[in-house]
Short mmCIF file of C-alpha atoms in Angstrom, two decimals:
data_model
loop_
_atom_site.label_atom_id
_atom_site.label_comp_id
_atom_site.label_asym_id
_atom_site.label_seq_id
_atom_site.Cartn_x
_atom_site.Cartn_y
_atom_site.Cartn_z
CA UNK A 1 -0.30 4.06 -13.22
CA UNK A 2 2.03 5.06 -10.57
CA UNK A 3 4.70 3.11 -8.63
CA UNK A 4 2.99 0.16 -6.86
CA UNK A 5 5.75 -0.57 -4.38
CA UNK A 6 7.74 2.28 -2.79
CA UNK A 7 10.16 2.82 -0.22
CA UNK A 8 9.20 4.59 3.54
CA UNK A 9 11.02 6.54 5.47
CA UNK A 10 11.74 3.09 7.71
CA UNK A 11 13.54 1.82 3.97
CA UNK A 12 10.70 -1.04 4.13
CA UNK A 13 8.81 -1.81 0.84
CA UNK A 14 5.20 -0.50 1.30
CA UNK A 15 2.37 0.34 -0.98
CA UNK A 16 -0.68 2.47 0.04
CA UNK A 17 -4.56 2.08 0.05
CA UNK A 18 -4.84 4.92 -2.16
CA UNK A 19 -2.75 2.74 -4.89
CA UNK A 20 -4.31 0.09 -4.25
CA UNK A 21 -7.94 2.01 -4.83
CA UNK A 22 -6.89 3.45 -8.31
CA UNK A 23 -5.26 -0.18 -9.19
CA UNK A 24 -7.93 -2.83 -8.33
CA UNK A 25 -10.64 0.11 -9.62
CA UNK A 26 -12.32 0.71 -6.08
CA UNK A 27 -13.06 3.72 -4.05
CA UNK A 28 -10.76 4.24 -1.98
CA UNK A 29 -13.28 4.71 1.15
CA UNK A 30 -14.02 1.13 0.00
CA UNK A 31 -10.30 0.08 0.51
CA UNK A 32 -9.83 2.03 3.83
CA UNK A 33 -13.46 0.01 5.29
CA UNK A 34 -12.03 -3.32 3.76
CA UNK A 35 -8.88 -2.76 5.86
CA UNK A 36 -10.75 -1.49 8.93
CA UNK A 37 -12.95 -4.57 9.06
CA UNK A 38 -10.06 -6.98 8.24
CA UNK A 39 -10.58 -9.95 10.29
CA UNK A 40 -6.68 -10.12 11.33
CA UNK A 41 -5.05 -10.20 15.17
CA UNK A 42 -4.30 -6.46 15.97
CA UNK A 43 -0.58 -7.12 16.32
CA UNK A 44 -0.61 -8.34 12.97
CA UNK A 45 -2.86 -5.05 11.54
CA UNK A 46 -0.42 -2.63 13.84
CA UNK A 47 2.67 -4.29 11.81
CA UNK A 48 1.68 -4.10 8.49
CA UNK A 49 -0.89 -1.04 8.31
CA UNK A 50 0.38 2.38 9.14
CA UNK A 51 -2.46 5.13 9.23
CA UNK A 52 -0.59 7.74 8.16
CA UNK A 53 -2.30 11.46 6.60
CA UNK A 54 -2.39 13.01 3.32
CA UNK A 55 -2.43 17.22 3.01
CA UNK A 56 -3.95 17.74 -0.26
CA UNK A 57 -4.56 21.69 -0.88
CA UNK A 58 -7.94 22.94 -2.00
CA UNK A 59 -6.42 26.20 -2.80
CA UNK A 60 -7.12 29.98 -1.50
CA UNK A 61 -4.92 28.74 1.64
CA UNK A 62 -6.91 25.96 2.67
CA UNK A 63 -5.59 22.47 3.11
CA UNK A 64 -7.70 19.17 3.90
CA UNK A 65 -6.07 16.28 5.66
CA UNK A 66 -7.09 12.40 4.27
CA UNK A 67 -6.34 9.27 5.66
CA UNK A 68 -4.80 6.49 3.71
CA UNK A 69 -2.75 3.68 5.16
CA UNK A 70 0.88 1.86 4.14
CA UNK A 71 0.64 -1.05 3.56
CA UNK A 72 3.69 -4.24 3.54
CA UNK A 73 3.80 -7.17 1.59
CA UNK A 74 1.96 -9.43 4.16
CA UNK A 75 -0.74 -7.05 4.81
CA UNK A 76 -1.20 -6.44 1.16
CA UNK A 77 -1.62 -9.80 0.51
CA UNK A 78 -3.80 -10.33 3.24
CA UNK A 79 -5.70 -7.57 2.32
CA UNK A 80 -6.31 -8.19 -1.10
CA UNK A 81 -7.02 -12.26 -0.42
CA UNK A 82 -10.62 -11.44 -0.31
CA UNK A 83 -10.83 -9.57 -4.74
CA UNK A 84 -11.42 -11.96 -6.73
CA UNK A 85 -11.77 -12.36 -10.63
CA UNK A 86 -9.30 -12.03 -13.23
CA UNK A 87 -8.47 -8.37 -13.40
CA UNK A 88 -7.80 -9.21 -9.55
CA UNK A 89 -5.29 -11.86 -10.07
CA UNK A 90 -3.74 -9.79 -13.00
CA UNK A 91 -3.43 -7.22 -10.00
CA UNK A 92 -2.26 -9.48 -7.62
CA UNK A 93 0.65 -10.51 -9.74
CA UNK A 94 1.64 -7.34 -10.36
CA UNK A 95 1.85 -5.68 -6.93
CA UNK A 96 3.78 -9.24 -5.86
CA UNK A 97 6.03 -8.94 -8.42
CA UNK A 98 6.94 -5.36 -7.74
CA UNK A 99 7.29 -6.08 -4.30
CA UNK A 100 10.09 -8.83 -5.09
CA UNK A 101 11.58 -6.48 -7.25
CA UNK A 102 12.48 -3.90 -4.72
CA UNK A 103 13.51 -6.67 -2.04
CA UNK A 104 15.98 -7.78 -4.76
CA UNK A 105 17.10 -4.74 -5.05
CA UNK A 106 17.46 -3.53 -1.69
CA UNK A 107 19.11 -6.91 -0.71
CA UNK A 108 21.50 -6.04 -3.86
CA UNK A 109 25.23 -5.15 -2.91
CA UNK A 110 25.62 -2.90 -6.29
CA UNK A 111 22.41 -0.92 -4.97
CA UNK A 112 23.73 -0.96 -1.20
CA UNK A 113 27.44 0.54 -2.59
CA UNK A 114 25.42 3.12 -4.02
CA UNK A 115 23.31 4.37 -1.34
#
């Protein structure tokens, strides 16, 4: 499983719909529709979802360009509000927890003296 919180180039703790798609075991045309059709103010969706593009290359020169979003901690949680059952909540915990790891850590003087 890959990293479920990482840094952006902004140095804000995000995770992406594609993680989120391989973690909670959805497509991840399932998680960008389930963000689309979020029932949120659009301040709050422009803050906390980024729409940002993915260059995967198909090979023999050619390139295709996929949409995924980063997402922060409030419009993870937000998001996710709506999965239910207990692989969910396993989930849940998870991505939370990783989250207030790398706030720790940012907030951390050792880890700031080392940037």
């Amino acid at each position: 499983m890959s990293q479920l919180v990482q840094i952006n180039e902004q140095n804000q703790n995000v995770t992406t719909s594609i993680i989120v798609a391989e973690t909670f075991i959805k497509r991840h045309s399932d998680v960008l529709r389930d963000i689309r059709e979020l029932s949120c103010s659009e301040d709050f969706n422009k803050r906390n979802f980024a729409l940002k593009l993915k260059t995967t290359d198909l090979g023999l020169g050619r390139e295709r360009q996929d949409e995924y979003y980063e997402i922060t901690k409030d419009g993870f949680t937000f998001l996710v509000m709506g999965y239910t059952g207990e692989k969910a909540a396993k989930f849940k915990e998870m991505f939370i927890e990783a989250f207030n790891t790398n706030e720790a850590l940012l907030a951390s003087d050792d880890y700031i003296l080392l940037r």
